[in-house]
Amino acid sequence: MTTGSLVFEIPAVSPEAAAAHFRERLALTTDASDVRTELESGDPTFTLVDARSAENFAKGHVPGAISFPHRTITAESAARLLPRGRPVVTYCDGIHCNASTKAAAKLAALGYPVKEMLDGLEGWRKDGFPVAQGPA
């Protein structure tokens, strides 16, 4: 290590520890590109949940997503909207919004396998992907 490095003032962990850390991060998140590719396959292995309000969903959402505002998630509402055992990907507006994190936490507590889409709808738009409008 170079002495005086601001980057490595605190030394990096071992490669094994780093690999475990990054695998864990990937176990909890996905990105817009991977979500889009799988949605366009016509046979996605997950249900995409927009965790924002129904009003915000109507203004613009990822095509193929269902509107399931995080404040409405209960065991009963999840059982009505989501097949048991099917993985779920949540998203909201972007890094300034935590609705997708709240939804993911609730759904995981209810026993659903879940990931969060990084950067939400903002990231989706920045990647140039199409946005649908209208109610659920």
Tab-separated table of C-alpha atoms in Angstrom:
chain	number	residue	atom	x	y	z
A	1	MET	CA	0.000	0.000	0.000
A	2	THR	CA	1.152	3.499	-0.729
A	3	THR	CA	1.647	5.473	2.457
A	4	GLY	CA	-0.234	8.738	2.559
A	5	SER	CA	-3.083	7.360	0.417
A	6	LEU	CA	-6.436	8.941	1.206
A	7	VAL	CA	-8.166	6.034	-0.514
A	8	PHE	CA	-6.436	3.398	1.596
A	9	GLU	CA	-6.103	5.363	4.827
A	10	ILE	CA	-8.295	2.560	6.133
A	11	PRO	CA	-6.921	-0.595	4.498
A	12	ALA	CA	-9.107	-2.648	2.183
A	13	VAL	CA	-10.516	-5.918	3.521
A	14	SER	CA	-9.249	-9.211	2.198
A	15	PRO	CA	-10.362	-10.215	-1.306
A	16	GLU	CA	-12.433	-13.013	0.275
A	17	ALA	CA	-14.228	-10.581	2.588
A	18	ALA	CA	-14.782	-8.168	-0.311
A	19	ALA	CA	-16.226	-10.960	-2.490
A	20	ALA	CA	-18.646	-11.957	0.289
A	21	HIS	CA	-19.687	-8.328	0.802
A	22	PHE	CA	-20.384	-7.691	-2.869
A	23	ARG	CA	-22.263	-10.992	-3.283
A	24	GLU	CA	-24.456	-9.958	-0.357
A	25	ARG	CA	-25.136	-6.551	-1.939
A	26	LEU	CA	-26.085	-8.253	-5.212
A	27	ALA	CA	-28.397	-10.610	-3.322
A	28	LEU	CA	-30.439	-7.574	-2.263
A	29	THR	CA	-30.346	-5.366	-5.358
A	30	THR	CA	-30.665	-5.375	-9.121
A	31	ASP	CA	-30.466	-2.656	-11.756
A	32	ALA	CA	-32.761	-1.214	-14.408
A	33	SER	CA	-30.901	-2.860	-17.269
A	34	ASP	CA	-31.301	-6.370	-15.877
A	35	VAL	CA	-34.957	-5.713	-15.000
A	36	ARG	CA	-35.664	-4.406	-18.512
A	37	THR	CA	-33.907	-7.334	-20.194
A	38	GLU	CA	-35.917	-9.844	-18.210
A	39	LEU	CA	-39.223	-7.987	-18.684
A	40	GLU	CA	-38.622	-7.877	-22.440
A	41	SER	CA	-37.983	-11.627	-22.482
A	42	GLY	CA	-41.727	-12.029	-22.076
A	43	ASP	CA	-41.293	-14.468	-19.186
A	44	PRO	CA	-39.902	-12.582	-16.190
A	45	THR	CA	-39.157	-14.647	-13.100
A	46	PHE	CA	-40.321	-11.882	-10.750
A	47	THR	CA	-43.159	-9.459	-10.097
A	48	LEU	CA	-42.146	-5.815	-10.410
A	49	VAL	CA	-43.692	-3.633	-7.695
A	50	ASP	CA	-43.893	0.151	-7.859
A	51	ALA	CA	-44.000	1.077	-4.167
A	52	ARG	CA	-44.989	4.726	-4.680
A	53	SER	CA	-48.475	6.179	-4.367
A	54	ALA	CA	-51.106	5.288	-6.966
A	55	GLU	CA	-51.035	8.932	-8.095
A	56	ASN	CA	-47.310	8.845	-8.791
A	57	PHE	CA	-47.675	5.471	-10.520
A	58	ALA	CA	-50.275	7.003	-12.869
A	59	LYS	CA	-47.886	9.862	-13.755
A	60	GLY	CA	-45.223	7.402	-14.910
A	61	HIS	CA	-44.039	3.871	-14.154
A	62	VAL	CA	-41.972	1.023	-15.508
A	63	PRO	CA	-44.044	-0.889	-18.093
A	64	GLY	CA	-45.092	-4.206	-16.588
A	65	ALA	CA	-44.983	-2.989	-12.980
A	66	ILE	CA	-47.904	-3.274	-10.614
A	67	SER	CA	-48.864	-0.435	-8.304
A	68	PHE	CA	-48.530	-1.577	-4.692
A	69	PRO	CA	-47.890	1.447	-2.466
A	70	HIS	CA	-45.732	0.485	0.507
A	71	ARG	CA	-48.232	1.962	2.967
A	72	THR	CA	-50.865	-0.534	1.787
A	73	ILE	CA	-48.742	-3.664	2.173
A	74	THR	CA	-50.197	-6.139	4.644
A	75	ALA	CA	-50.293	-9.915	4.702
A	76	GLU	CA	-53.794	-9.772	3.203
A	77	SER	CA	-53.031	-7.283	0.422
A	78	ALA	CA	-49.820	-9.114	-0.495
A	79	ALA	CA	-51.683	-12.435	-0.689
A	80	ARG	CA	-54.194	-10.824	-3.095
A	81	LEU	CA	-51.594	-9.212	-5.374
A	82	LEU	CA	-48.487	-11.402	-5.250
A	83	PRO	CA	-48.117	-15.121	-5.856
A	84	ARG	CA	-46.606	-16.772	-2.768
A	85	GLY	CA	-42.952	-17.687	-3.306
A	86	ARG	CA	-42.536	-15.685	-6.516
A	87	PRO	CA	-39.626	-13.234	-6.250
A	88	VAL	CA	-40.444	-9.533	-6.109
A	89	VAL	CA	-38.446	-6.529	-7.280
A	90	THR	CA	-39.432	-3.201	-5.731
A	91	TYR	CA	-38.701	0.320	-6.936
A	92	CYS	CA	-39.690	3.911	-6.230
A	93	ASP	CA	-38.571	7.318	-7.548
A	94	GLY	CA	-34.835	6.972	-7.023
A	95	ILE	CA	-32.089	7.341	-4.480
A	96	HIS	CA	-33.936	10.202	-2.768
A	97	CYS	CA	-36.951	7.943	-2.090
A	98	ASN	CA	-37.168	5.011	0.326
A	99	ALA	CA	-40.602	3.632	-0.560
A	100	SER	CA	-38.995	0.669	-2.328
A	101	THR	CA	-36.884	-0.094	0.742
A	102	LYS	CA	-39.961	0.066	2.984
A	103	ALA	CA	-41.867	-2.215	0.602
A	104	ALA	CA	-38.965	-4.654	0.354
A	105	ALA	CA	-38.667	-4.817	4.148
A	106	LYS	CA	-42.391	-5.484	4.571
A	107	LEU	CA	-42.504	-8.111	1.819
A	108	ALA	CA	-39.398	-9.888	3.115
A	109	ALA	CA	-40.966	-9.984	6.595
A	110	LEU	CA	-44.021	-11.614	4.988
A	111	GLY	CA	-41.810	-14.311	3.457
A	112	TYR	CA	-41.381	-13.045	-0.114
A	113	PRO	CA	-37.965	-13.252	-1.777
A	114	VAL	CA	-37.242	-9.639	-2.709
A	115	LYS	CA	-34.683	-7.357	-4.342
A	116	GLU	CA	-34.667	-3.605	-4.770
A	117	MET	CA	-34.025	-1.946	-8.148
A	118	LEU	CA	-31.175	0.525	-7.746
A	119	ASP	CA	-31.939	4.178	-8.588
A	120	GLY	CA	-35.639	3.399	-9.159
A	121	LEU	CA	-37.633	5.156	-11.844
A	122	GLU	CA	-35.005	7.911	-12.068
A	123	GLY	CA	-32.355	5.352	-13.027
A	124	TRP	CA	-34.773	3.711	-15.456
A	125	ARG	CA	-35.327	7.048	-17.188
A	126	LYS	CA	-31.612	7.925	-17.186
A	127	ASP	CA	-30.962	4.662	-19.027
A	128	GLY	CA	-33.405	5.862	-21.704
A	129	PHE	CA	-35.964	3.131	-21.100
A	130	PRO	CA	-39.661	3.740	-21.883
A	131	VAL	CA	-42.064	4.886	-19.200
A	132	ALA	CA	-45.762	4.022	-19.168
A	133	GLN	CA	-48.484	6.309	-17.853
A	134	GLY	CA	-51.932	5.710	-16.505
A	135	PRO	CA	-53.532	4.015	-13.542
A	136	ALA	CA	-52.869	0.447	-12.486
